[in-house]
């Protein structure tokens, strides 16, 4: 009854049709094996492209599996494969076929082998599809079954209220087989045509995609750009109530077959808007990307001040103990700065963007709708973003790992971009050659060279990876880091303090020596040292301390 009432809000004339379609899909995927394995402190997710690791004699997915199995199995529990399907642009986020693996990467057997060792996370890029996909080509050809699949709009209407994530046209024109021209909604680019969720057939088609991914081994489903899926002229077309209803319906139907599936929403927006996708804590996203964390950590590091970070962390509230954040600092997309709006000033956001440029990065702009642009995303490798390129290697590693320590110590499940775990740096030439800012942090790595570097204990990669793995091992071993657990935060003169049960993590965000009074002796989970109640921290030093018995 609940699902029927919700369906009636969105599709008042098609409830029976959708209910019948849902039952057909549930029967189609009835062989999905349910699991009740809960998330725990042992969970850490590697974020990577399917071809991030390359080897001349192996397909990319097999090269990735071998590297992860041999060198990361003790550090990560799951692999998030960024879109690994046939695509036409946007490095995978313009999907041409949702049901096939890009043959340049491998095939479904390769995915299955990877899933034998790690839990899997897939991208559901379902706000839009490639203009080359069969659905859109059939729409242009006049196939009557596909005429409602896309959002055809009148270019003379007023779209000034629509939130624009990129400085590109909202509508693009396409010629149909009968010679007519249609103007189709394209939130992100001409090659990425938005799906029309007003159509019951689209609703069912996307549910089929989601269940198909779960049937292929996905434990985690990332709903890409999901905040944009419902269009209503005269509104922002962002975070509309209908979008939330659709996510809740998908979760409801998925849970009938796969209660173990974890839905993660990707909404790179200001914090309060972002966390609205938790719903009531039991009916929408299981996890929400913690988009404020990456830019706020950088703001704190460069200001050498954790007052804003502490105040923000203290304000974090979850609607239930059934949900948590997907914590991350770096990704394929760079560092979004919109989540800082309302937390720091616009001038401070621009200062942060200027720092990234000085460190060899780029800044992507958004159209404000009034003829002006403002920073939307900082494109810079996170290690390079943290520290000036002429700083010593020791300082660069220390400042970078300080930010990673905060991310790992906070409640939630950590998502770790492969270039962060492996100590990569800006790939400036790739960004310049392609004209795509985001490629500054999307370099492909040769397997043999990578293994050589990480086994050289003096290399940057080895030093970053070994210390990162030590943190992941300590986190995995102690239930104080339960992703659903609570945390207390405080600022001790530039030291960001996180208390998790009987573990206290200290993070000195300054270039000064600092002392923190804990009131009891403690054991450092990272070094094995026993420390007195007065803990001294060097510049940018961090400690994970467990109360001594």
Coordinates of C-alpha atoms in Angstrom, one line a residue:
X1 CA 0.0 0.0 0.0
X2 CA 2.8 2.4 0.8
X3 CA 4.4 1.9 -2.6
X4 CA 1.0 2.3 -4.3
X5 CA 0.3 5.6 -2.6
X6 CA 3.8 6.9 -3.6
X7 CA 3.3 5.7 -7.1
X8 CA 0.0 7.5 -7.3
X9 CA 1.7 10.8 -6.4
X10 CA 4.1 10.4 -9.4
X11 CA 2.1 8.4 -11.9
X12 CA -1.6 8.7 -11.0
X13 CA -2.8 7.2 -14.3
X14 CA -0.2 4.3 -14.4
X15 CA -0.1 2.8 -10.9
X16 CA -1.5 -0.6 -12.1
X17 CA 0.9 -0.7 -15.0
X18 CA 3.9 0.1 -12.9
X19 CA 3.0 -2.4 -10.1
X20 CA 2.7 -5.1 -12.8
X21 CA 6.0 -4.1 -14.2
X22 CA 7.7 -4.2 -10.8
X23 CA 6.4 -7.7 -10.1
X24 CA 7.7 -8.8 -13.5
X25 CA 11.2 -7.4 -12.6
X26 CA 11.2 -8.9 -9.2
X27 CA 10.4 -12.3 -10.7
X28 CA 13.1 -11.8 -13.4
X29 CA 15.7 -11.2 -10.7
X30 CA 14.4 -13.6 -8.1
X31 CA 17.6 -15.6 -8.1
X32 CA 19.5 -12.7 -6.4
X33 CA 21.0 -14.2 -3.2
X34 CA 20.2 -12.0 -0.1
X35 CA 22.8 -11.4 2.5
X36 CA 22.6 -9.8 6.0
X37 CA 26.3 -9.0 6.3
X38 CA 26.4 -5.6 8.1
X39 CA 28.8 -2.8 7.4
X40 CA 31.5 -2.5 10.0
X41 CA 34.9 -0.8 10.7
X42 CA 36.4 -3.4 8.4
X43 CA 34.8 -1.8 5.4
X44 CA 36.9 0.6 3.2
X45 CA 36.2 1.1 -0.5
X46 CA 38.7 1.7 -3.2
X47 CA 37.5 4.2 -5.9
X48 CA 39.0 3.4 -9.2
X49 CA 38.5 3.3 -13.0
X50 CA 38.4 -0.1 -14.5
X51 CA 41.5 0.7 -16.5
X52 CA 43.4 2.5 -13.7
X53 CA 46.0 -0.2 -13.7
X54 CA 47.4 -1.4 -17.1
X55 CA 49.6 -4.2 -18.2
X56 CA 50.3 -5.1 -21.8
X57 CA 49.5 -8.8 -21.4
X58 CA 46.3 -8.4 -19.4
X59 CA 43.0 -6.7 -19.9
X60 CA 42.6 -3.8 -17.5
X61 CA 40.1 -5.4 -15.2
X62 CA 42.4 -8.4 -14.7
X63 CA 45.3 -6.1 -14.1
X64 CA 43.3 -4.2 -11.5
X65 CA 42.2 -7.5 -9.9
X66 CA 45.8 -8.8 -9.7
X67 CA 47.2 -5.6 -8.2
X68 CA 44.4 -5.2 -5.7
X69 CA 44.5 -8.9 -4.7
X70 CA 48.3 -8.9 -4.2
X71 CA 48.8 -5.5 -2.7
X72 CA 45.6 -4.1 -1.3
X73 CA 43.6 -7.1 0.1
X74 CA 44.7 -6.3 3.6
X75 CA 43.6 -2.7 3.3
X76 CA 40.3 -2.5 1.4
X77 CA 37.1 -4.6 1.5
X78 CA 35.4 -3.3 -1.7
X79 CA 36.1 -1.8 -5.1
X80 CA 34.1 1.0 -6.5
X81 CA 34.4 0.7 -10.3
X82 CA 33.6 4.0 -11.9
X83 CA 31.4 3.5 -14.9
X84 CA 32.8 0.5 -16.7
X85 CA 30.2 0.3 -19.5
X86 CA 30.4 1.3 -23.1
X87 CA 30.4 5.1 -23.3
X88 CA 30.9 8.0 -25.7
X89 CA 32.2 10.9 -23.5
X90 CA 32.9 12.2 -20.0
X91 CA 35.3 9.3 -19.2
X92 CA 32.4 6.9 -18.7
X93 CA 29.6 9.0 -17.5
X94 CA 27.8 9.1 -20.8
X95 CA 26.7 5.5 -20.9
X96 CA 25.8 3.9 -24.2
X97 CA 24.8 0.5 -22.9
X98 CA 24.0 -0.2 -19.3
X99 CA 24.1 -3.9 -19.6
X100 CA 27.5 -4.6 -21.1
X101 CA 31.1 -4.1 -19.8
X102 CA 33.2 -1.9 -22.0
X103 CA 35.2 -4.4 -24.1
X104 CA 38.2 -2.2 -23.8
X105 CA 38.2 -3.2 -20.1
X106 CA 37.1 -6.8 -20.1
X107 CA 33.8 -8.6 -19.6
X108 CA 31.4 -9.7 -16.9
X109 CA 33.6 -12.7 -16.1
X110 CA 36.3 -10.3 -15.1
X111 CA 33.8 -8.5 -12.9
X112 CA 32.9 -11.8 -11.3
X113 CA 36.5 -12.7 -10.6
X114 CA 37.0 -9.3 -9.0
X115 CA 33.9 -9.8 -6.9
X116 CA 35.3 -13.1 -5.6
X117 CA 37.8 -11.1 -3.6
X118 CA 36.1 -7.8 -3.0
X119 CA 32.6 -6.4 -2.5
X120 CA 31.6 -4.4 -5.6
X121 CA 30.2 -0.9 -6.1
X122 CA 28.8 0.2 -9.4
X123 CA 27.8 3.5 -10.8
X124 CA 24.2 4.0 -11.8
X125 CA 24.4 6.9 -14.2
X126 CA 20.7 7.2 -14.6
X127 CA 20.0 11.0 -14.8
X128 CA 21.1 10.9 -18.4
X129 CA 22.3 8.5 -21.1
X130 CA 24.6 8.9 -24.1
X131 CA 23.0 10.3 -27.2
X132 CA 24.4 7.2 -29.0
X133 CA 22.5 4.8 -26.8
X134 CA 19.8 2.6 -28.4
X135 CA 17.1 4.4 -26.4
X136 CA 17.9 7.8 -27.8
X137 CA 18.6 6.6 -31.3
X138 CA 15.2 4.8 -31.2
X139 CA 13.6 8.0 -30.0
X140 CA 15.1 9.9 -32.9
X141 CA 14.0 7.2 -35.3
X142 CA 10.4 7.5 -34.1
X143 CA 10.0 4.3 -32.2
X144 CA 6.7 4.9 -30.4
X145 CA 7.8 2.9 -27.3
X146 CA 10.6 5.4 -26.7
X147 CA 8.9 8.8 -27.4
X148 CA 8.5 9.5 -23.7
X149 CA 12.0 8.5 -22.6
X150 CA 13.6 11.9 -22.9
X151 CA 12.6 15.5 -21.9
X152 CA 11.6 17.4 -24.9
X153 CA 11.2 21.1 -24.1
X154 CA 10.2 24.4 -25.7
X155 CA 13.3 26.6 -26.0
X156 CA 11.1 29.7 -25.6
X157 CA 10.1 28.9 -22.0
X158 CA 11.8 30.6 -19.0
X159 CA 14.6 28.4 -17.6
X160 CA 16.3 31.0 -15.5
X161 CA 15.3 29.2 -12.2
X162 CA 17.0 26.0 -13.3
X163 CA 20.2 25.2 -11.4
X164 CA 23.1 24.8 -13.9
X165 CA 26.1 22.7 -12.8
X166 CA 28.1 23.5 -15.9
X167 CA 28.4 26.6 -18.1
X168 CA 26.8 24.9 -21.1
X169 CA 23.4 25.1 -22.7
X170 CA 20.5 23.4 -20.9
X171 CA 18.8 22.3 -24.1
X172 CA 20.3 21.0 -27.3
X173 CA 18.5 20.4 -30.6
X174 CA 18.4 17.1 -32.5
X175 CA 17.0 16.1 -35.8
X176 CA 14.5 13.2 -35.9
X177 CA 14.1 10.8 -38.7
X178 CA 11.0 12.6 -40.0
X179 CA 13.1 15.8 -40.4
X180 CA 11.6 17.6 -37.4
X181 CA 13.8 19.2 -34.8
X182 CA 13.4 18.6 -31.1
X183 CA 15.0 20.4 -28.2
X184 CA 16.0 17.9 -25.5
X185 CA 17.0 18.6 -21.9
X186 CA 20.8 18.1 -21.4
X187 CA 21.9 19.0 -17.8
X188 CA 25.5 18.2 -18.4
X189 CA 26.4 18.1 -22.1
X190 CA 25.0 17.6 -25.6
X191 CA 26.2 14.0 -25.4
X192 CA 24.3 13.4 -22.1
X193 CA 20.6 13.4 -22.7
X194 CA 18.4 13.5 -19.6
X195 CA 16.0 10.6 -19.0
X196 CA 12.3 11.5 -18.5
X197 CA 11.2 10.2 -15.1
X198 CA 7.6 11.3 -15.7
X199 CA 7.4 8.2 -18.0
X200 CA 6.4 5.0 -16.2
X201 CA 8.5 3.1 -18.7
X202 CA 11.6 5.0 -17.7
X203 CA 10.9 4.4 -14.1
X204 CA 10.7 0.6 -14.8
X205 CA 13.7 0.6 -17.2
X206 CA 16.0 2.2 -14.5
X207 CA 14.7 -0.2 -11.9
X208 CA 15.7 -3.0 -14.2
X209 CA 19.2 -1.5 -14.5
X210 CA 19.6 -1.3 -10.7
X211 CA 18.4 -4.9 -10.2
X212 CA 20.6 -6.1 -13.0
X213 CA 23.7 -4.5 -11.3
X214 CA 22.8 -6.2 -8.0
X215 CA 22.3 -9.5 -9.9
X216 CA 25.9 -9.0 -11.2
X217 CA 27.3 -8.7 -7.7
X218 CA 26.9 -5.1 -6.8
X219 CA 26.7 -4.6 -3.0
X220 CA 26.8 -0.8 -3.3
X221 CA 25.0 1.3 -5.9
X222 CA 26.0 4.9 -6.4
X223 CA 23.2 7.0 -7.8
X224 CA 25.1 9.5 -9.9
X225 CA 23.7 13.1 -10.2
X226 CA 20.4 11.8 -8.8
X227 CA 19.3 15.3 -7.5
X228 CA 18.6 16.4 -11.1
X229 CA 16.2 13.6 -12.2
X230 CA 12.9 15.4 -12.0
X231 CA 12.2 18.5 -14.1
X232 CA 9.6 21.1 -13.4
X233 CA 9.7 24.5 -15.2
X234 CA 9.7 27.4 -12.8
X235 CA 11.7 25.5 -10.2
X236 CA 15.4 24.8 -9.7
X237 CA 14.9 21.3 -11.0
X238 CA 17.1 20.2 -8.1
X239 CA 16.2 18.2 -5.0
X240 CA 12.5 18.2 -6.0
X241 CA 10.2 16.1 -3.8
X242 CA 9.6 13.8 -6.7
X243 CA 13.3 12.9 -6.9
X244 CA 13.2 11.8 -3.3
X245 CA 10.1 9.8 -3.9
X246 CA 11.7 8.0 -6.7
X247 CA 14.8 7.1 -4.7
X248 CA 12.5 5.9 -1.9
X249 CA 10.5 3.7 -4.3
X250 CA 13.6 2.2 -5.8
X251 CA 14.9 1.3 -2.3
X252 CA 11.6 -0.2 -1.3
X253 CA 11.5 -2.5 -4.3
X254 CA 15.2 -3.4 -4.2
X255 CA 14.9 -4.4 -0.6
X256 CA 12.3 -7.0 -1.4
X257 CA 15.1 -9.0 -3.2
X258 CA 18.3 -7.6 -1.8
X259 CA 18.1 -6.2 1.7
X260 CA 21.9 -6.2 1.7
X261 CA 22.2 -3.6 -1.1
X262 CA 23.5 -0.2 -0.1
X263 CA 22.2 2.8 -2.0
X264 CA 24.6 5.8 -2.0
X265 CA 23.5 9.2 -3.3
X266 CA 25.9 11.5 -5.1
X267 CA 24.7 15.1 -4.7
X268 CA 27.5 17.6 -4.8
X269 CA 25.6 20.5 -3.2
X270 CA 25.6 22.5 0.1
X271 CA 25.5 20.3 3.2
X272 CA 21.9 20.7 4.3
X273 CA 20.7 19.8 0.8
X274 CA 23.0 16.9 0.6
X275 CA 21.9 15.2 3.8
X276 CA 18.3 15.5 2.8
X277 CA 18.9 12.3 0.9
X278 CA 19.0 10.3 4.1
X279 CA 15.2 10.7 4.2
X280 CA 13.9 9.7 7.6
X281 CA 16.9 7.5 8.2
X282 CA 15.1 4.3 7.0
X283 CA 13.6 5.0 3.6
X284 CA 16.1 6.6 1.3
X285 CA 19.9 6.5 0.9
X286 CA 21.8 4.2 3.2
X287 CA 24.9 6.4 2.7
X288 CA 25.4 10.0 1.5
X289 CA 28.6 11.3 0.1
X290 CA 30.2 13.7 2.7
X291 CA 30.9 16.4 0.1
X292 CA 31.7 19.1 2.7
X293 CA 34.7 17.1 4.1
X294 CA 37.2 17.4 1.2
X295 CA 37.1 21.2 0.7
X296 CA 36.7 21.9 4.4
X297 CA 39.8 19.8 5.3
X298 CA 41.8 21.8 2.7
X299 CA 40.4 25.1 4.0
X300 CA 41.5 24.1 7.6
X301 CA 44.9 22.9 6.5
X302 CA 45.8 26.1 4.6
X303 CA 44.3 28.4 7.2
X304 CA 46.0 26.3 10.0
X305 CA 42.7 26.7 11.9
X306 CA 40.2 24.0 12.8
X307 CA 37.5 26.2 14.3
X308 CA 35.2 26.0 11.3
X309 CA 35.9 22.2 10.9
X310 CA 35.2 21.6 14.5
X311 CA 31.9 23.6 14.5
X312 CA 30.8 21.8 11.4
X313 CA 31.7 18.3 12.7
X314 CA 29.8 19.0 15.9
X315 CA 26.7 20.0 13.9
X316 CA 26.6 16.6 12.1
X317 CA 23.4 14.9 12.9
X318 CA 22.0 11.7 11.3
X319 CA 18.3 10.8 11.3
X320 CA 18.9 7.3 12.6
X321 CA 21.6 4.8 13.5
X322 CA 20.8 2.9 10.2
X323 CA 22.6 5.4 8.0
X324 CA 26.1 6.9 7.8
X325 CA 28.3 9.1 5.6
X326 CA 30.4 7.9 2.7
X327 CA 33.5 9.8 3.7
X328 CA 36.1 10.7 1.0
X329 CA 38.6 13.4 0.2
X330 CA 39.5 12.9 -3.4
X331 CA 37.6 11.5 -6.4
X332 CA 37.6 11.3 -10.2
X333 CA 35.7 14.6 -10.2
X334 CA 38.0 16.8 -8.1
X335 CA 37.0 18.8 -5.0
X336 CA 33.6 20.4 -5.2
X337 CA 33.4 23.8 -3.4
X338 CA 29.6 24.4 -3.4
X339 CA 29.3 22.4 -0.2
X340 CA 31.3 25.1 1.5
X341 CA 28.6 27.7 0.8
X342 CA 27.2 29.0 4.0
X343 CA 30.1 27.5 6.0
X344 CA 32.9 29.8 4.8
X345 CA 32.8 33.0 2.8
X346 CA 32.9 33.3 -1.0
X347 CA 36.2 35.1 -0.8
X348 CA 37.6 32.1 1.2
X349 CA 36.4 29.7 -1.5
X350 CA 38.1 31.8 -4.1
X351 CA 41.3 31.8 -2.0
X352 CA 41.1 28.0 -1.9
X353 CA 40.8 27.9 -5.7
X354 CA 43.8 30.1 -6.1
X355 CA 45.9 27.8 -3.9
X356 CA 45.0 24.9 -6.1
X357 CA 46.1 26.7 -9.2
X358 CA 49.4 27.7 -7.6
X359 CA 49.8 24.0 -6.7
X360 CA 49.4 22.9 -10.4
X361 CA 45.7 22.4 -10.5
X362 CA 42.7 24.0 -12.3
X363 CA 39.3 25.4 -11.3
X364 CA 36.1 24.5 -13.1
X365 CA 33.4 27.2 -13.1
X366 CA 29.6 27.1 -13.0
X367 CA 27.1 29.4 -14.7
X368 CA 25.2 31.5 -12.0
X369 CA 22.4 32.3 -14.4
X370 CA 23.0 36.0 -14.3
X371 CA 25.9 36.2 -16.7
X372 CA 28.6 35.5 -14.1
X373 CA 30.5 32.4 -13.1
X374 CA 31.9 31.1 -9.8
X375 CA 34.1 28.2 -8.8
X376 CA 32.3 24.9 -8.8
X377 CA 35.0 22.4 -8.6
X378 CA 38.8 22.4 -7.9
X379 CA 40.7 19.9 -10.1
X380 CA 43.9 19.0 -8.4
X381 CA 45.4 15.9 -7.0
X382 CA 44.7 15.9 -3.3
X383 CA 48.3 15.4 -2.2
X384 CA 49.4 18.3 -4.4
X385 CA 46.4 20.4 -3.2
X386 CA 47.6 19.9 0.4
X387 CA 51.1 21.2 0.0
X388 CA 53.1 23.5 -2.2
X389 CA 55.0 21.5 -4.9
X390 CA 58.4 22.9 -3.7
X391 CA 57.9 21.6 -0.1
X392 CA 60.0 18.7 1.1
X393 CA 58.7 15.2 0.5
X394 CA 58.4 14.6 4.2
X395 CA 56.2 17.7 4.7
X396 CA 54.1 16.8 1.6
X397 CA 53.4 13.3 2.9
X398 CA 52.7 14.5 6.5
X399 CA 50.2 17.2 5.5
X400 CA 48.4 14.9 3.1
X401 CA 48.1 12.0 5.5
X402 CA 46.9 14.3 8.2
X403 CA 43.8 14.9 6.1
X404 CA 43.4 11.2 5.4
X405 CA 43.6 10.4 9.1
X406 CA 40.6 12.7 9.8
X407 CA 38.6 11.1 7.1
X408 CA 39.4 7.6 8.3
X409 CA 38.7 8.4 12.0
X410 CA 35.2 10.0 11.5
X411 CA 32.0 7.9 11.6
X412 CA 31.1 6.5 8.2
X413 CA 32.6 4.3 5.5
X414 CA 35.7 5.6 3.9
X415 CA 36.0 5.8 0.1
X416 CA 39.6 6.1 -1.0
X417 CA 40.5 7.2 -4.5
X418 CA 43.3 5.1 -6.0
X419 CA 45.6 8.1 -6.6
X420 CA 45.3 9.0 -2.9
X421 CA 46.1 5.5 -1.7
X422 CA 49.0 5.3 -4.1
X423 CA 50.6 8.7 -3.5
X424 CA 50.1 10.0 -7.0
X425 CA 50.6 13.6 -8.1
X426 CA 49.1 16.0 -10.7
X427 CA 49.0 14.7 -14.3
X428 CA 49.2 18.2 -15.7
X429 CA 50.0 17.2 -19.3
X430 CA 46.9 14.9 -19.5
X431 CA 44.7 17.8 -18.5
X432 CA 46.4 20.2 -21.0
X433 CA 46.4 17.7 -23.9
X434 CA 42.7 16.8 -23.4
X435 CA 41.4 20.2 -22.4
X436 CA 39.6 18.4 -19.6
X437 CA 40.5 19.7 -16.2
X438 CA 39.5 16.6 -14.4
X439 CA 42.1 14.5 -16.1
X440 CA 44.7 16.1 -13.9
X441 CA 43.8 13.4 -11.4
X442 CA 42.9 10.5 -13.7
X443 CA 46.3 9.1 -14.7
X444 CA 46.5 5.5 -15.8
X445 CA 49.2 3.5 -14.1
X446 CA 51.4 0.8 -15.5
X447 CA 51.3 -2.3 -13.3
X448 CA 55.0 -3.2 -13.4
X449 CA 56.2 0.3 -12.8
X450 CA 53.6 0.7 -10.0
X451 CA 54.7 -2.5 -8.3
X452 CA 58.4 -1.4 -8.6
X453 CA 57.6 2.0 -6.9
X454 CA 55.5 0.6 -4.0
X455 CA 58.2 -2.0 -3.2
X456 CA 60.9 0.7 -3.1
X457 CA 60.6 1.8 0.5
X458 CA 62.2 5.2 -0.3
X459 CA 59.7 6.2 -3.0
X460 CA 56.8 8.6 -2.4
X461 CA 54.2 6.0 -3.4
X462 CA 55.6 3.4 -1.0
X463 CA 55.8 5.8 1.9
X464 CA 52.2 7.0 1.4
X465 CA 50.8 3.5 0.8
X466 CA 52.5 1.9 3.8
X467 CA 51.4 4.6 6.2
X468 CA 47.9 4.6 4.7
X469 CA 47.6 0.9 5.1
X470 CA 48.7 1.2 8.8
X471 CA 45.8 3.5 9.4
X472 CA 43.4 1.2 7.6
X473 CA 44.7 -1.8 9.6
X474 CA 44.2 0.1 12.9
X475 CA 40.8 1.2 11.9
X476 CA 39.7 -2.3 10.8
X477 CA 40.9 -3.8 14.1
X478 CA 39.1 -1.6 16.5
X479 CA 35.3 -1.5 16.9
X480 CA 35.6 2.1 18.1
X481 CA 35.6 2.9 14.4
X482 CA 32.2 1.4 13.8
X483 CA 30.8 3.4 10.8
X484 CA 27.5 3.9 12.7
X485 CA 29.2 4.9 16.0
X486 CA 29.2 8.3 17.5
X487 CA 32.0 10.8 17.7
X488 CA 32.8 13.8 19.8
X489 CA 34.8 16.7 18.4
X490 CA 36.7 19.5 19.9
X491 CA 39.4 22.1 19.0
X492 CA 42.5 22.2 21.2
X493 CA 44.4 25.2 19.9
X494 CA 44.6 24.1 16.3
X495 CA 44.5 20.4 17.1
X496 CA 41.3 18.7 15.8
X497 CA 40.3 16.1 18.3
X498 CA 38.0 13.2 17.5
X499 CA 36.8 10.9 20.3
X500 CA 35.4 7.5 19.3
X501 CA 34.5 5.4 22.3
X502 CA 37.8 4.8 24.0
X503 CA 39.9 5.9 21.1
X504 CA 41.0 9.6 20.7
X505 CA 42.6 10.8 17.4
X506 CA 44.6 14.0 17.5
X507 CA 45.3 16.1 14.4
X508 CA 47.6 19.1 14.5
X509 CA 46.6 21.4 11.7
X510 CA 49.4 23.9 12.5
X511 CA 53.1 24.2 11.8
X512 CA 53.6 24.6 15.6
X513 CA 54.3 22.1 18.3
X514 CA 51.2 21.5 20.4
X515 CA 50.4 19.7 23.6
X516 CA 47.0 18.0 24.3
X517 CA 46.0 16.8 27.8
X518 CA 44.2 13.5 27.7
X519 CA 44.1 12.8 31.5
X520 CA 45.3 9.3 31.1
X521 CA 48.1 7.3 29.5
X522 CA 47.4 5.8 26.1
X523 CA 48.7 3.5 23.4
X524 CA 49.2 4.7 19.9
X525 CA 47.4 2.4 17.6
X526 CA 49.6 3.4 14.6
X527 CA 53.1 3.2 16.2
X528 CA 52.6 0.9 19.2
X529 CA 54.1 3.6 21.6
X530 CA 52.8 4.1 25.1
X531 CA 52.3 7.9 25.7
X532 CA 51.7 9.8 28.9
X533 CA 48.6 11.9 29.6
X534 CA 50.3 15.0 28.1
X535 CA 50.7 14.2 24.4
X536 CA 53.0 16.4 22.4
X537 CA 52.4 16.8 18.7
X538 CA 54.9 18.1 16.1
X539 CA 53.8 20.2 13.1
X540 CA 51.0 18.5 11.2
X541 CA 51.4 15.3 13.3
X542 CA 48.5 13.0 14.1
X543 CA 48.0 10.3 16.7
X544 CA 45.5 7.5 17.2
X545 CA 45.4 6.9 20.9
X546 CA 43.6 4.2 22.9
X547 CA 43.2 4.5 26.6
X548 CA 45.7 2.3 28.3
X549 CA 44.3 -0.3 30.6

